[in-house]
Coordinates of C-alpha atoms in Angstrom, one line a residue:
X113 CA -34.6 -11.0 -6.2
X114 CA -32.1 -14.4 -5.6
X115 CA -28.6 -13.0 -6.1
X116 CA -25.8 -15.1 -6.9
X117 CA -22.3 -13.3 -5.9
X118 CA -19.1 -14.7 -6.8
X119 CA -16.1 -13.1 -5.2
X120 CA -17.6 -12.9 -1.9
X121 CA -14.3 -13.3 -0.3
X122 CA -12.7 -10.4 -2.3
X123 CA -12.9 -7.0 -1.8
X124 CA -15.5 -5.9 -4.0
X125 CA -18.0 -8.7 -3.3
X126 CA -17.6 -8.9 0.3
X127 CA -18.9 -5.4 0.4
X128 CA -21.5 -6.2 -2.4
X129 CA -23.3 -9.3 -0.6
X130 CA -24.6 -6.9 2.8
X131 CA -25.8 -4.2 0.7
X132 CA -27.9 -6.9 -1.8
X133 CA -29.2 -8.2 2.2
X134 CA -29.6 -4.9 3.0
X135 CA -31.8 -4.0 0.1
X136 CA -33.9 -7.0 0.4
X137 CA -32.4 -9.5 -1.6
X138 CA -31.7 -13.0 -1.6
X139 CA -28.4 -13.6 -1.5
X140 CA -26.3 -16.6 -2.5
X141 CA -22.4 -16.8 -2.2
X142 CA -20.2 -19.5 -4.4
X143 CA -16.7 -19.7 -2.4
X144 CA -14.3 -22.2 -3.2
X145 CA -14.0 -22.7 0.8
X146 CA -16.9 -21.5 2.4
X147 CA -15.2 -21.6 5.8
X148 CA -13.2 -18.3 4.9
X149 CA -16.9 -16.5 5.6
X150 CA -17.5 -18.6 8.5
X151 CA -16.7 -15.3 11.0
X152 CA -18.5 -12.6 8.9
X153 CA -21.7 -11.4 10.4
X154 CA -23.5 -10.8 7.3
X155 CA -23.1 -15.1 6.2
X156 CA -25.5 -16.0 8.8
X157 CA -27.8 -14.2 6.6
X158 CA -27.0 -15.4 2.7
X159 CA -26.8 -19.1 2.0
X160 CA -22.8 -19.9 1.0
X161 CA -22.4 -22.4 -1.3
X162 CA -18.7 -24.4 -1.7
X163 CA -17.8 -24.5 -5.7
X164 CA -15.1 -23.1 -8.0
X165 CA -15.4 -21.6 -11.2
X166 CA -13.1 -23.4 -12.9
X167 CA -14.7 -26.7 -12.1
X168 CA -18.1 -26.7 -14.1
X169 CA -19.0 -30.0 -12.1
X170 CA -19.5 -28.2 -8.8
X171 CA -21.6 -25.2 -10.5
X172 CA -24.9 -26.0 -11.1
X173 CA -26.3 -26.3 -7.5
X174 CA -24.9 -22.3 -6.9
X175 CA -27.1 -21.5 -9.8
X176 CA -29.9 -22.9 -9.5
X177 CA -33.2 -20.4 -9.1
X178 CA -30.6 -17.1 -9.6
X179 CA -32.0 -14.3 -11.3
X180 CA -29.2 -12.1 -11.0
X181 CA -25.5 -13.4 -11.1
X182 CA -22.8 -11.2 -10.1
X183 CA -19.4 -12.0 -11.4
X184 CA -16.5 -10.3 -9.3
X185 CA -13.3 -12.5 -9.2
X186 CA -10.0 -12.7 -10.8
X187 CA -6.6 -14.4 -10.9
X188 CA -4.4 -11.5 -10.7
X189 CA -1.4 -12.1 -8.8
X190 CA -1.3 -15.9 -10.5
X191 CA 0.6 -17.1 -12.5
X192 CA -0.9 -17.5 -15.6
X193 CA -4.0 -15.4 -14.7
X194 CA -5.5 -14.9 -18.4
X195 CA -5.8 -18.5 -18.8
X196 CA -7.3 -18.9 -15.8
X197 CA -9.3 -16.0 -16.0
X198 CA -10.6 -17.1 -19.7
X199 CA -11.8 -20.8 -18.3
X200 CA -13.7 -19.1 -15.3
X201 CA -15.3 -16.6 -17.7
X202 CA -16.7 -19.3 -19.5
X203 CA -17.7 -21.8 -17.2
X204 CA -19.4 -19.3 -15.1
X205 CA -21.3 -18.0 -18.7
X206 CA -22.6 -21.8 -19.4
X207 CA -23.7 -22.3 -16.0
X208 CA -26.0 -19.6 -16.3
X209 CA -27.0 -20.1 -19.4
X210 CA -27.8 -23.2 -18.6
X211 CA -29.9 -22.5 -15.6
X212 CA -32.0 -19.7 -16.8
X213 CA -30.4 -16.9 -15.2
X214 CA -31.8 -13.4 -16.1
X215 CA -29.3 -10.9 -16.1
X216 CA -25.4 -11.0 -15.6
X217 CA -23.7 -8.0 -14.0
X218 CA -19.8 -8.0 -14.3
X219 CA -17.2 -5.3 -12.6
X220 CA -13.8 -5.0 -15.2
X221 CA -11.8 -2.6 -16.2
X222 CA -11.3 0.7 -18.4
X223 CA -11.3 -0.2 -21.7
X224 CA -7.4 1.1 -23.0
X225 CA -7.5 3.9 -25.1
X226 CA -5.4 4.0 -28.5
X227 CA -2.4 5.5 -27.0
X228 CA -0.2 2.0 -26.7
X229 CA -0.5 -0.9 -29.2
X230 CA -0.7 -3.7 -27.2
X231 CA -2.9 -3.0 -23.9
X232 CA -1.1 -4.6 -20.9
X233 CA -2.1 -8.1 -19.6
X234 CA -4.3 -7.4 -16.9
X235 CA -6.7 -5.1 -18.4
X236 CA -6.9 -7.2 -21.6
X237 CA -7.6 -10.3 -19.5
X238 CA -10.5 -7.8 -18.4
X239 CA -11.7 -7.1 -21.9
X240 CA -11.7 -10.4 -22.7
X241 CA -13.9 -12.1 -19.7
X242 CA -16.8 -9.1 -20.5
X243 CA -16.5 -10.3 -24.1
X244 CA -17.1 -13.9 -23.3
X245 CA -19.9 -12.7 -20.8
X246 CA -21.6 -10.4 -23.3
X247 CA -21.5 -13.1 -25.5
X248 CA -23.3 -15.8 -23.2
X249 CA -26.8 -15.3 -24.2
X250 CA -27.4 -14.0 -21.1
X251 CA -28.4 -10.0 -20.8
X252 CA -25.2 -8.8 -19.1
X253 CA -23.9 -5.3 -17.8
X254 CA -20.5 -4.9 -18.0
X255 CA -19.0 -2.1 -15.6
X256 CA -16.0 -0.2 -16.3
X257 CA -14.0 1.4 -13.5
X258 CA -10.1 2.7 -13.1
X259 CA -9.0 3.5 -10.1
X260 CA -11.4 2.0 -7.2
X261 CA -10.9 4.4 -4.2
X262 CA -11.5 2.8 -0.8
X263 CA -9.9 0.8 2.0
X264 CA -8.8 -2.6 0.7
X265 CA -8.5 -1.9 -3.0
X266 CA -5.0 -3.1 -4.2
X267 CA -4.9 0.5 -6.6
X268 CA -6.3 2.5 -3.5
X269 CA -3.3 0.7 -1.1
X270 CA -0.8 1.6 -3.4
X271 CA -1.6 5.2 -3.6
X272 CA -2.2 5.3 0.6
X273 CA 1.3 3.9 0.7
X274 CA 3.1 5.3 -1.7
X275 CA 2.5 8.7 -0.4
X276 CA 2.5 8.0 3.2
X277 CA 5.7 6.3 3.1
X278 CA 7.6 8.8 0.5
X279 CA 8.0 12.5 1.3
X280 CA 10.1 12.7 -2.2
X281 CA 10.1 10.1 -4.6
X282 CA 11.3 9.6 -8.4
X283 CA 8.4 8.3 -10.6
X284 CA 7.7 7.0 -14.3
X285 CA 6.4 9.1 -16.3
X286 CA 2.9 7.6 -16.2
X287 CA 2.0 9.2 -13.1
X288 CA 1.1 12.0 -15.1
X289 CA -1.4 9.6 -17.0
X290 CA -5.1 10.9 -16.8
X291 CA -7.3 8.9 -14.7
X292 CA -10.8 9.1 -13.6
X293 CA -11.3 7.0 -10.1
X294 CA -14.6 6.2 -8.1
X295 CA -15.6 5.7 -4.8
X296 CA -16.6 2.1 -3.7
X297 CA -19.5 3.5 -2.8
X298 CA -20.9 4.5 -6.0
X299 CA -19.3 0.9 -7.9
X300 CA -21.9 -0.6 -5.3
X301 CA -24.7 1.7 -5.9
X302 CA -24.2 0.6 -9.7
X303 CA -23.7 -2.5 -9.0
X304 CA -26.9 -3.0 -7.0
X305 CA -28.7 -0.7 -9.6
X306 CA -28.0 -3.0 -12.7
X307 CA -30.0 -6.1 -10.9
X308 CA -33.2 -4.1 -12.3
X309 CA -31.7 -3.2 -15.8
X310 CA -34.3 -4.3 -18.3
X311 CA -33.4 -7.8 -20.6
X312 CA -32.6 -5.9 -23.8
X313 CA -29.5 -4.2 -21.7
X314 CA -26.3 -6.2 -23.1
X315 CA -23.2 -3.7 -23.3
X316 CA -20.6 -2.0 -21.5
X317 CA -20.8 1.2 -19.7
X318 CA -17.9 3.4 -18.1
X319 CA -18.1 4.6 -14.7
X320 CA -16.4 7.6 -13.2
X321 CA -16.1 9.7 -10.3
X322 CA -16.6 13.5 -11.2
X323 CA -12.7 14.1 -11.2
X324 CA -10.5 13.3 -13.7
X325 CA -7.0 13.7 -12.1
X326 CA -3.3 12.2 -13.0
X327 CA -1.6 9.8 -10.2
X328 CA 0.5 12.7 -9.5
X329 CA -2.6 14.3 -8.7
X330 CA -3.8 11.8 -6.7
X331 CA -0.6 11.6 -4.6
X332 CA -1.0 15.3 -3.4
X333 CA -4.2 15.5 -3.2
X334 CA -4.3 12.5 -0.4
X335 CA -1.2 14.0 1.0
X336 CA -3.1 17.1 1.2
X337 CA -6.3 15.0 2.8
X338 CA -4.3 13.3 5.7
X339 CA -2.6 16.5 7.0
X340 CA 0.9 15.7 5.3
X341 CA 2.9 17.9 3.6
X342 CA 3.3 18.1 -0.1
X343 CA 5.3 15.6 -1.7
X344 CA 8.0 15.8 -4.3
X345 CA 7.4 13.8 -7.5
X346 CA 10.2 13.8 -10.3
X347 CA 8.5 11.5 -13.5
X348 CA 11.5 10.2 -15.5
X349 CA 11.8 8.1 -18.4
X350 CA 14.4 5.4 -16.9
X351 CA 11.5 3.3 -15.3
X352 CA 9.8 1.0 -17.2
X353 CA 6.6 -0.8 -16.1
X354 CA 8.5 -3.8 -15.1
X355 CA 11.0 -1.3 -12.6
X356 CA 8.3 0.5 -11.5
X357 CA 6.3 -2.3 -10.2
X358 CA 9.6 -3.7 -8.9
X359 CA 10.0 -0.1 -6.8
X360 CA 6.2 -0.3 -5.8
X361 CA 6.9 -3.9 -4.2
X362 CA 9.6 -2.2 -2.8
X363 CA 7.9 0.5 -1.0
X364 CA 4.9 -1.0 -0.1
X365 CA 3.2 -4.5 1.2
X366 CA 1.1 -5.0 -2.0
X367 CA 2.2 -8.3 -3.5
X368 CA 4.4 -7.8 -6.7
X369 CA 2.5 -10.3 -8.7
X370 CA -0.4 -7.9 -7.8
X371 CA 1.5 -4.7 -8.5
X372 CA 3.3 -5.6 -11.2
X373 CA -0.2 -6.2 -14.1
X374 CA -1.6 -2.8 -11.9
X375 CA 1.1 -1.0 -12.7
X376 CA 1.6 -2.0 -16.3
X377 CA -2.1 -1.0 -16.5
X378 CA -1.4 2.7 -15.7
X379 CA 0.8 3.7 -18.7
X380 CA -2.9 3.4 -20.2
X381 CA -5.4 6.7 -19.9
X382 CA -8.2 5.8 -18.0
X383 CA -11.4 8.1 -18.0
X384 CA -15.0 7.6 -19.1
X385 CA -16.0 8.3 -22.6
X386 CA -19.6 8.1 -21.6
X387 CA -22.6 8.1 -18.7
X388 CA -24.8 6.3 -20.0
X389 CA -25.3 4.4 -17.3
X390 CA -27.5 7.1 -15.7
X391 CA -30.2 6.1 -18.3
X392 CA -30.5 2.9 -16.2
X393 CA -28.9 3.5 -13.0
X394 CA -29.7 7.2 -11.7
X395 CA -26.4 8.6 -9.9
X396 CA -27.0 8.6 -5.8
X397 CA -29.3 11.4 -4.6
X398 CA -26.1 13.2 -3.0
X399 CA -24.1 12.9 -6.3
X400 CA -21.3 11.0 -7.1
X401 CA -18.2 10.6 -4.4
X402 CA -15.3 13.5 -5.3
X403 CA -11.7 12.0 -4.7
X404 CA -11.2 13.8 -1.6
X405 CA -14.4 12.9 0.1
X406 CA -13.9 9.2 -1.0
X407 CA -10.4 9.2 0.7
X408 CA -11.6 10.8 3.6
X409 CA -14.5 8.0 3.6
X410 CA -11.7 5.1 3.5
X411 CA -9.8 6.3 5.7
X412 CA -11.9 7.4 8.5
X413 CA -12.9 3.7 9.3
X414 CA -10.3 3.9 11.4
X415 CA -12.2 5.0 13.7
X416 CA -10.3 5.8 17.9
X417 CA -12.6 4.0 19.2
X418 CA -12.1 1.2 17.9
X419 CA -8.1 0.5 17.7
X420 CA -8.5 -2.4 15.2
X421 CA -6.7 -1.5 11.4
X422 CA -9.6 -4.0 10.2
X423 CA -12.9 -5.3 11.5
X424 CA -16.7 -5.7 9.9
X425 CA -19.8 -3.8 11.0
X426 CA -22.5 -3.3 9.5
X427 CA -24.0 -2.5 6.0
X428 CA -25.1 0.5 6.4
X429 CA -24.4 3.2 3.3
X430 CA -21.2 4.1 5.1
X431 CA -19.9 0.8 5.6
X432 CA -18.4 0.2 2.3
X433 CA -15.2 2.1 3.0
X434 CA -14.3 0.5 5.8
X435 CA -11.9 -2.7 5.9
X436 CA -13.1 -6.2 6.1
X437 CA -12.0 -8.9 8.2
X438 CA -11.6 -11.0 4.5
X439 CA -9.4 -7.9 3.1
X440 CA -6.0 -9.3 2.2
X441 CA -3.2 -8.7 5.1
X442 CA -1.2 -6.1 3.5
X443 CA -4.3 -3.5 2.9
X444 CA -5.9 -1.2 5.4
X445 CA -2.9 0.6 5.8
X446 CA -0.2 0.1 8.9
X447 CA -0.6 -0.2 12.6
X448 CA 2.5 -1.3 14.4
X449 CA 1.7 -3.4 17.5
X450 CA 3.1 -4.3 21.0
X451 CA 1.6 -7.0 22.5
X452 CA 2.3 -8.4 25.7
X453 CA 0.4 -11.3 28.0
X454 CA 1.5 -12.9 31.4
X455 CA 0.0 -15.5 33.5
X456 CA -1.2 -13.9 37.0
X457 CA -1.6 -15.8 40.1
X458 CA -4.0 -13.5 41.7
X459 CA -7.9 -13.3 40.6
X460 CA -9.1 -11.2 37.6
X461 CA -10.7 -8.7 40.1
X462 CA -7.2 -8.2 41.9
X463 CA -5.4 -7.2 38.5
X464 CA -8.1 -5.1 37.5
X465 CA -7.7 -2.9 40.4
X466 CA -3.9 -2.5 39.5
X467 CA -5.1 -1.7 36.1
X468 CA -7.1 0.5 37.1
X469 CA -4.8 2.6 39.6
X470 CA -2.5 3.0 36.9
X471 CA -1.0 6.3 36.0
X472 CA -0.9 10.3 38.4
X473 CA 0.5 9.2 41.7
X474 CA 0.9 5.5 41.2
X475 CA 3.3 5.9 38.0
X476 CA 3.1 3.4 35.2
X477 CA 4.7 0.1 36.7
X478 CA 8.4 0.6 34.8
X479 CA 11.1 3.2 34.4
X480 CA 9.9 5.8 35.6
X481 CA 12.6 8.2 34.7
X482 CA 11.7 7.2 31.1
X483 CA 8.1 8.0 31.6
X484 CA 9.2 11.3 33.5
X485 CA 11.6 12.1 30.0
X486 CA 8.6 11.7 27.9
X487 CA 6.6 13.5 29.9
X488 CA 9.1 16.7 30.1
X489 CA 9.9 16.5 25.6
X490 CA 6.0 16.4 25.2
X491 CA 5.8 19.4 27.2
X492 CA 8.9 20.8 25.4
X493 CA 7.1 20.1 22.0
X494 CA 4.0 22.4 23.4
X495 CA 2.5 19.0 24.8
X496 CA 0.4 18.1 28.0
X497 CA 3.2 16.1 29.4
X498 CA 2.2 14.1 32.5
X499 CA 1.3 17.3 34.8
X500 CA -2.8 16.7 34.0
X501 CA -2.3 13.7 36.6
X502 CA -5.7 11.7 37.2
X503 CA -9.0 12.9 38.9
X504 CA -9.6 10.0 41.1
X505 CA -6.5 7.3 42.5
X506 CA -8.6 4.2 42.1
X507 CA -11.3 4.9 39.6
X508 CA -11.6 5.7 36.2
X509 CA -14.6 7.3 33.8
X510 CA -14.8 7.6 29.9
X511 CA -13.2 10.5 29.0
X512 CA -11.6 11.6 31.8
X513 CA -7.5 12.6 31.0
X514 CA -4.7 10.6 32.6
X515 CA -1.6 11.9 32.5
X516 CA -0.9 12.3 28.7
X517 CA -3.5 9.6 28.3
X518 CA -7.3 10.1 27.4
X519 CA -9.8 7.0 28.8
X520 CA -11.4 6.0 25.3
X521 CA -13.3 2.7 27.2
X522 CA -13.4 0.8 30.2
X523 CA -15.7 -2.4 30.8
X524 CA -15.3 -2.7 34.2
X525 CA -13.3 -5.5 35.8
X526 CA -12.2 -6.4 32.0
X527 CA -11.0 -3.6 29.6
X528 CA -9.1 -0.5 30.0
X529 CA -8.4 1.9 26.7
X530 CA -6.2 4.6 26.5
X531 CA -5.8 7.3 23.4
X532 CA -2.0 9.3 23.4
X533 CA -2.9 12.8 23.8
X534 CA 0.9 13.4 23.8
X535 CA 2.7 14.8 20.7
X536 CA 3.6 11.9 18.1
X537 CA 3.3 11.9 14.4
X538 CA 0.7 9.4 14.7
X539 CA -2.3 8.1 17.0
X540 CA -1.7 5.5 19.5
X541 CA -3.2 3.6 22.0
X542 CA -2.5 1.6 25.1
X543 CA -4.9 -1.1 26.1
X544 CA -5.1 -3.4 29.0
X545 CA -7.1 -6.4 29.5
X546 CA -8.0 -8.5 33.0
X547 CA -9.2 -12.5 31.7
X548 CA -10.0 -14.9 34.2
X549 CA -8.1 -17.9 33.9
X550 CA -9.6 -20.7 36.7
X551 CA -8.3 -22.1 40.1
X552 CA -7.7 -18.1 41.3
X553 CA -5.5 -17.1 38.8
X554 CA -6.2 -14.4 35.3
X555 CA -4.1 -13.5 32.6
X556 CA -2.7 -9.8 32.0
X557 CA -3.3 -8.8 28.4
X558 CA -1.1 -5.4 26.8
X559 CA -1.2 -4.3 23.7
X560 CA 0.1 -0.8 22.6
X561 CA -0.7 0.4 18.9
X562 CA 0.8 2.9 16.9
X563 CA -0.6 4.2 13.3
X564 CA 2.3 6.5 11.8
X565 CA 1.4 9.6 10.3
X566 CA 3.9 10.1 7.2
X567 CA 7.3 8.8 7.0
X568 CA 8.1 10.5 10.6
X569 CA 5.7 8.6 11.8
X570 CA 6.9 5.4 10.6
X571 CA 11.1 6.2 11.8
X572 CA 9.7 7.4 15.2
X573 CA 8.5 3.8 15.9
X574 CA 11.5 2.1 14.6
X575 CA 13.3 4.7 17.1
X576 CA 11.5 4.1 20.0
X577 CA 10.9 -0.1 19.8
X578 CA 14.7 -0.8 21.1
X579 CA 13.4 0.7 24.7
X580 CA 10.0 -1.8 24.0
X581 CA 11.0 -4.2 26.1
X582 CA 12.2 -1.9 29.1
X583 CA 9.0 0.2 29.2
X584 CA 6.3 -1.9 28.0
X585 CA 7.7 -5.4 29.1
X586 CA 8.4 -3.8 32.4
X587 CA 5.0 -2.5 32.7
X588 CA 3.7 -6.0 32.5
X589 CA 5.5 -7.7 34.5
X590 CA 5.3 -5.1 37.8
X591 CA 1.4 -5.0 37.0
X592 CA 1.1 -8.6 37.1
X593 CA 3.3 -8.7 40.6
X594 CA 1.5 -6.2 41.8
X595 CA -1.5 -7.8 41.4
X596 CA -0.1 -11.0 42.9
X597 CA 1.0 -8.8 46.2
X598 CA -2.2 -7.3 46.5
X599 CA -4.5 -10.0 46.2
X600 CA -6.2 -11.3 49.1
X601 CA -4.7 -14.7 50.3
X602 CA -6.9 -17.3 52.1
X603 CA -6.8 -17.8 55.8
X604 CA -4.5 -20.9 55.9
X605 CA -5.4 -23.4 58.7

């Protein structure tokens, strides 16, 4: 089936397009700049096609021959994003009318119960683009989901954030609001499943995970997920939507003209009010995603071997919790980062042999009293301090221990990683990098990363980065010396 996806940059569509691949579609992708999936392993695959939706001029050629077309973009965080998200909405509606397309299949929001009056911007912008949609002529599904739980979803990053970063916090009262979120997982599976839906299919359907819980709820129970303790919530009535998104920008990196329509959104109850969609769309064989399993699942994409807070793979059923490359800055949670490069005038091969011989008896090329403090407070804190030494003074293996270090990877004569073993409230890793840099010479690449655990986590790193450029400048700079003494020099004439 030839899939058109719009949206392929965004969150929801860039997970979309490699599971349409994956299931044997044909898969076309309408970007306004098709450069932005120029690095994305799955575009080599789909054919990307330069057009916006709010230029019907440029429209036609991205519709041509589609059968299915998903729409999955907004203007939230715009100003003026109803307009714009009204023009879009119909524009994309004539254009496939217009070129015979067979079924429509849109992703919006909860419809807002009749608790409040006046439903708030963004999810009547939402109710309004599925009722231009459902009126195109075109057969078209309309999906309605809350609370999207998974790596990159601007509700999801607000809740990682908000409870990683507060132990205590004061709260409106519509964190005790009833909402019913859903994995990303299962938005794809339905999303994928309403390509097949027969032609006399045009409505709306709700879906849900299987818990309905408050945001309160939601708090603690990720709090209780990720090993931190339980956190102290006090709803009053002083803060409006406008404050609250105002104290959400505050505390976290989501955008406030992002957090601001998101959080006016929540003072409405959001759960399903039906299932019909597993008329249609059968639930997946394994059931539908609980809340804790789904956090776990967008979380754990964070994977130690890897380092990186964001990265693609593949598209696999797994892979949709996982960040993408074309995720916006301020999601996937926060790594602090050290990075230091020098210039060495000694070969590649002669600084990774330093590299390599660092740590047990050698030391680690700066301070060494501070190394030998650390060592003695991990031990202190029931730690493995730097006692465990290393097996072997020049070479390494996979897995070995190194003082308080593990070896996570090495790629000989390139690429050393280290994982902390040593107490922190986080996980962190040190990693060093020989390049070759012509005429004799290489370049000595360090970069230390730290993901906090909690709000310890994130005042232990603003404690330790004054000593930064003692420890983990020094380091660099005796590592690229000592490569530079080391290194064999030519016989002069």
């Amino acid at each position: 089936m030839r899939c058109l996806v719009t949206g392929a940059t965004g969150y929801i569509g860039g997970r979309l397009a490699p599971r349409l691949l994956a299931e044997g579609h044909t898969v076309r992708c309408l970007a306004r700049k098709a450069a932005r999936l120029r690095d994305v392993p799955w575009a080599a695959r789909a054919e990307v096609i330069e057009g916006d939706l709010r230029k019907p001029d440029t429209l036609p050629a991205a519709f041509e021959g589609v059968e299915v077309a998903y729409y999955l973009v907004h203007s939230l965080g715009q100003a003026g994003f109803e307009a714009a998200d009204r023009e879009a909405a119909t524009n994309f509606a004539a254009a496939a009318r217009a070129a015979g397309v067979r079924r429509i299949v849109y992703l919006g929001g909860p419809e807002p119960t009749e608790d409040r009056d006046v439903p708030s911007p963004h999810l009547r912008s939402r109710a309004e683009v599925a009722r231009i949609l459902l009126d195109s002529g075109v057969p078209t599904a309309v999906l309605r989901a809350a609370v999207i739980i998974g790596s990159g979803s601007a509700s999801f990053e607000m809740l990682r954030y908000l409870t990683e970063r507060l132990p205590g916090m004061i709260t409106p009262r519509w964190v005790r609001n009833q909402i019913q979120p859903i994995a990303v997982r299962d938005v794809l599976h339905y999303l994928i499943g309403c390509a097949g839906l027969p032609p006399e299919v045009n409505r709306a359907f709700d879906i849900a995970g299987p818990d309905a819980l408050t945001f309160e709820d939601m708090m603690q129970r990720y709090a209780r997920v990720t090993g931190l303790p339980r956190r102290v919530i006090l709803p009053v009535r002083l803060l409006t939507p406008a404050l609250s998104s105002y104290w959400v920008g505050l505390i976290t990196p989501v955008p406030n003209a992002i957090a601001r329509p998101l959080v006016e959104s929540l003072v409405h109850e959001a759960v399903a009010h039906e299932h019909d969609i597993a008329r249609y769309v059968p639930d997946p064989p394994d059931g539908l995603t609980g809340f804790d399993q789904a956090v776990t699942l967008a979380l754990a994409k964070v994977r130690d071997a890897e380092v990186e807070t964001r990265w693609s793979t593949a598209s696999g059923p797994d892979a949709p919790a996982e960040p993408l490359p074309s995720d916006p800055e301020w999601s996937g949670g926060t790594a602090y980062t050290d990075l230091r490069e020098r210039e060495v005038g000694a070969p590649a091969g002669a600084l990774w042999r330093v590299i390599e011989g660092v740590g047990g008896e050698h030391g680690w090329y700066s301070f060494p009293l501070a190394w030998s403090v650390r060592g003695w407070l991990d031990q202190l804190a029931g730690g493995v301090g730097l006692r465990r030494g290393r097996r072997d003074p020049h070479r390494l293996q996979v897995g070995e221990a190194l003082d308080f270090w593990r070896v996570e990877e090495i790629v000989p004569g390139e690429l050393l990683r280290l994982r902390a073993e040593m107490r922190l409230p986080g996980r962190a890793w040190l990693e060093m990098r020989a390049e070759p840099a012509g005429d004799g010479r290489s370049r000595y690449v360090q970069r230390a990363v730290f993901l906090p655990h909690g709000l310890v986590g994130h005042l232990y790193w603003g404690s330790v980065l004054p000593f930064h450029a003692i420890i983990f400048g020094g380091m660099a700079r005796n590592i690229a010396l000592g490569a530079e003494q080391t290194a064999p020099h030519p016989t002069q004439p």
